[in-house]
Short mmCIF file of C-alpha atoms in Angstrom, two decimals:
data_model
loop_
_atom_site.label_atom_id
_atom_site.label_comp_id
_atom_site.label_asym_id
_atom_site.label_seq_id
_atom_site.Cartn_x
_atom_site.Cartn_y
_atom_site.Cartn_z
CA VAL A 268 103.65 107.88 93.22
CA VAL A 269 105.44 104.54 92.84
CA ARG A 270 105.44 102.09 89.96
CA GLY A 271 102.97 99.28 90.54
CA GLU A 272 104.34 96.56 88.30
CA GLY A 273 107.29 95.50 86.21
CA GLU A 274 110.93 95.27 87.13
CA MET A 275 110.82 98.77 88.67
CA GLN A 276 107.80 97.97 90.88
CA GLY A 277 107.87 100.05 94.06
CA THR A 278 110.23 102.65 92.61
CA ALA A 279 109.11 106.25 93.13
CA PHE A 280 108.65 108.25 89.96
CA ILE A 281 106.72 111.25 91.32
CA ASP A 282 107.55 112.65 94.75
CA ASP A 283 106.48 116.26 94.44
CA TYR A 284 105.72 118.75 97.18
CA ILE A 285 103.21 121.46 96.30
CA ALA A 286 104.42 125.01 96.85
CA THR A 287 102.39 127.38 98.94
CA THR A 288 102.69 131.13 99.32
CA GLU A 289 100.31 131.13 102.27
CA SER A 290 101.63 131.00 105.81
CA VAL A 291 101.24 127.62 107.49
CA ALA A 292 100.15 127.83 111.14
CA ASP A 293 100.89 124.19 112.02
CA TYR A 294 102.51 121.64 109.74
CA LEU A 295 101.23 118.73 111.85
CA THR A 296 104.58 117.10 111.02
CA ARG A 297 103.75 113.82 112.76
CA TYR A 298 100.86 113.28 110.35
CA SER A 299 101.94 115.19 107.24
CA GLY A 300 105.68 114.62 107.28
CA LEU A 301 106.06 118.31 106.42
CA SER A 302 108.43 120.66 108.20
CA PRO A 303 108.94 124.41 107.90
CA GLY A 304 110.60 125.17 104.56
CA ASP A 305 109.43 121.98 102.81
CA LEU A 306 106.90 123.86 100.68
CA ASP A 307 109.21 126.78 99.85
CA ALA A 308 110.94 126.22 96.50
CA GLN A 309 113.85 128.43 97.60
CA ARG A 310 114.59 126.49 100.82
CA SER A 311 113.23 122.99 100.37
CA GLN A 312 115.37 119.89 99.92
CA HIS A 313 112.42 118.34 98.04
CA HIS A 314 111.10 118.75 94.52
CA VAL A 315 108.58 121.57 94.91
CA VAL A 316 106.06 122.27 92.14
CA SER A 317 102.97 124.38 91.72
CA LEU A 318 99.54 122.87 92.33
CA LYS A 319 98.87 123.23 88.61
CA THR A 320 102.00 121.24 87.71
CA ALA A 321 101.14 118.46 90.16
CA TYR A 322 97.59 118.37 88.84
CA ILE A 323 98.77 118.15 85.21
CA LYS A 324 101.10 115.24 86.04
CA LEU A 325 98.31 113.33 87.78
CA ARG A 326 95.77 114.22 85.08
CA PHE A 327 98.17 112.79 82.49
CA LEU A 328 98.31 109.49 84.42
CA VAL A 329 94.51 109.41 84.72
CA ASP A 330 94.07 110.11 81.02
CA ARG A 331 96.57 107.34 80.16
CA GLY A 332 94.39 104.88 82.12
CA CYS A 333 96.84 104.32 84.97
CA CYS A 334 95.46 102.60 88.02
CA PHE A 335 96.04 104.29 91.37
CA ILE A 336 96.62 102.06 94.39
CA GLY A 337 96.73 103.72 97.78
CA HIS A 338 95.12 104.16 101.18
CA GLY A 339 92.41 106.82 101.48
CA LEU A 340 92.84 108.00 97.90
CA ASN A 341 89.37 109.45 97.43
CA LYS A 342 90.09 112.05 100.08
CA ASP A 343 93.42 112.91 98.44
CA PHE A 344 91.82 113.25 95.01
CA ARG A 345 89.02 115.40 96.44
CA ILE A 346 91.54 117.77 98.06
CA ILE A 347 93.27 118.46 94.75
CA ASN A 348 89.97 118.46 92.83
CA LEU A 349 90.93 115.54 90.60
CA CYS A 350 88.21 113.26 89.27
CA VAL A 351 89.51 109.72 88.81
CA PRO A 352 87.21 107.02 87.40
CA GLN A 353 86.48 104.42 90.07
CA ASP A 354 87.75 101.62 87.84
CA GLN A 355 91.19 103.29 88.04
CA VAL A 356 91.22 103.42 91.86
CA ILE A 357 92.17 100.55 94.15
CA ASP A 358 91.93 101.81 97.69
CA THR A 359 93.23 99.59 100.47
CA VAL A 360 91.07 101.47 102.98
CA ASN A 361 88.09 99.93 101.16
CA ILE A 362 89.64 96.52 100.50
CA TYR A 363 90.30 96.02 104.20
CA SER A 364 86.98 97.18 105.63
CA LEU A 365 83.80 95.65 106.95
CA PRO A 366 80.40 97.33 106.49
CA ASN A 367 79.42 99.75 109.25
CA ARG A 368 82.76 99.31 111.02
CA ARG A 369 85.66 101.66 111.52
CA LEU A 370 88.23 102.07 108.77
CA LEU A 371 91.61 100.48 109.45
CA SER A 372 94.69 102.66 109.36
CA LEU A 373 97.55 102.00 106.98
CA ARG A 374 99.88 101.73 109.98
CA PHE A 375 97.67 99.09 111.67
CA LEU A 376 97.39 97.04 108.49
CA ALA A 377 101.12 97.25 107.75
CA PHE A 378 102.01 96.03 111.23
CA HIS A 379 99.55 93.15 111.38
CA LEU A 380 99.61 91.97 107.75
CA LEU A 381 103.10 92.80 106.55
CA GLY A 382 104.99 92.73 109.84
CA ILE A 383 106.42 96.21 109.35
CA THR A 384 106.20 99.42 111.34
CA ILE A 385 105.62 102.58 109.32
CA GLN A 386 104.94 106.23 110.12
CA GLY A 387 107.19 106.20 113.18
CA ASP A 388 108.18 109.79 113.82
CA SER A 389 106.56 111.33 110.76
CA HIS A 390 104.67 110.60 107.57
CA ASP A 391 106.45 109.59 104.37
CA SER A 392 104.32 109.53 101.22
CA ILE A 393 106.63 107.12 99.35
CA GLU A 394 106.66 104.71 102.29
CA ASP A 395 102.85 104.91 102.37
CA ALA A 396 102.60 104.27 98.61
CA LYS A 397 104.90 101.23 98.81
CA THR A 398 102.98 99.93 101.81
CA ALA A 399 99.60 100.31 100.09
CA LEU A 400 100.96 98.46 97.06
CA ALA A 401 102.23 95.63 99.30
CA LEU A 402 98.84 95.48 101.07
CA TYR A 403 97.07 95.23 97.72
CA HIS A 404 99.29 92.31 96.72
CA LYS A 405 98.71 90.76 100.15
CA SER A 406 94.93 90.98 99.61
CA LEU A 407 95.29 89.12 96.31
CA GLU A 408 97.35 86.43 98.04
CA LEU A 409 94.83 86.06 100.89
CA LYS A 410 91.95 85.83 98.42
CA GLU A 411 93.79 83.24 96.34
CA ARG A 412 94.35 81.18 99.52
CA GLN A 413 90.66 81.75 100.36
CA ILE A 414 91.45 83.19 103.79
CA PHE A 415 90.82 86.89 103.14
CA ASP A 416 87.49 87.10 105.04
CA LYS A 417 88.85 85.16 108.00
CA THR A 418 91.95 87.37 108.09
CA LEU A 419 89.89 90.57 107.90
CA ASN A 420 87.63 89.47 110.75
CA ARG A 421 90.72 88.58 112.78
CA LEU A 422 92.15 92.05 112.16
CA TYR A 423 89.02 93.65 113.58
CA GLU A 424 89.21 91.32 116.59
CA ILE A 425 92.87 92.26 117.17
CA GLY A 426 91.99 95.94 116.83
CA ARG A 427 89.22 95.68 119.39
CA ILE A 428 91.53 93.86 121.84
CA THR A 429 94.45 96.28 121.37
CA SER A 430 92.34 99.46 121.11
CA TRP A 431 93.79 99.78 117.60
CA GLU A 432 97.24 100.58 119.00
CA ILE A 433 100.53 99.36 117.53
CA PRO A 434 103.16 98.18 120.06
CA PRO A 435 106.11 100.58 120.47
#
């Protein structure tokens, strides 16, 4: 979780890993960013908390009326069984989508709208949060300049041409 506004905008203030006692068959490191030991409080270099602790922290933010900006948040909230009112969720996967068309990846949007490459070798949740925040601000800028719809249609055209791949 990163701060969304103010002089500390973009600064991480929650970067918790949730401990597990169950054996993990495949960490899918490329997609999750997790490696063996990351979820073990005794061995991890990260801040590891229980699911209950993570839930309580997020529940506190929800109850305080905080707005969550991210990419694919509804899936994340569903996984941890957290109900967040829709007026507190700004999801860039929905902002940058056309009806009945594929959803655009955070990586694709970051490359084509922000000119940055993310999620190179593995996934980084703070990088993703900062990127989603930047994409939200970019959407506001494009709407203010009245070129959002044109830009979105162009993104889908680029995706079709490139098979949705990002250059190496």
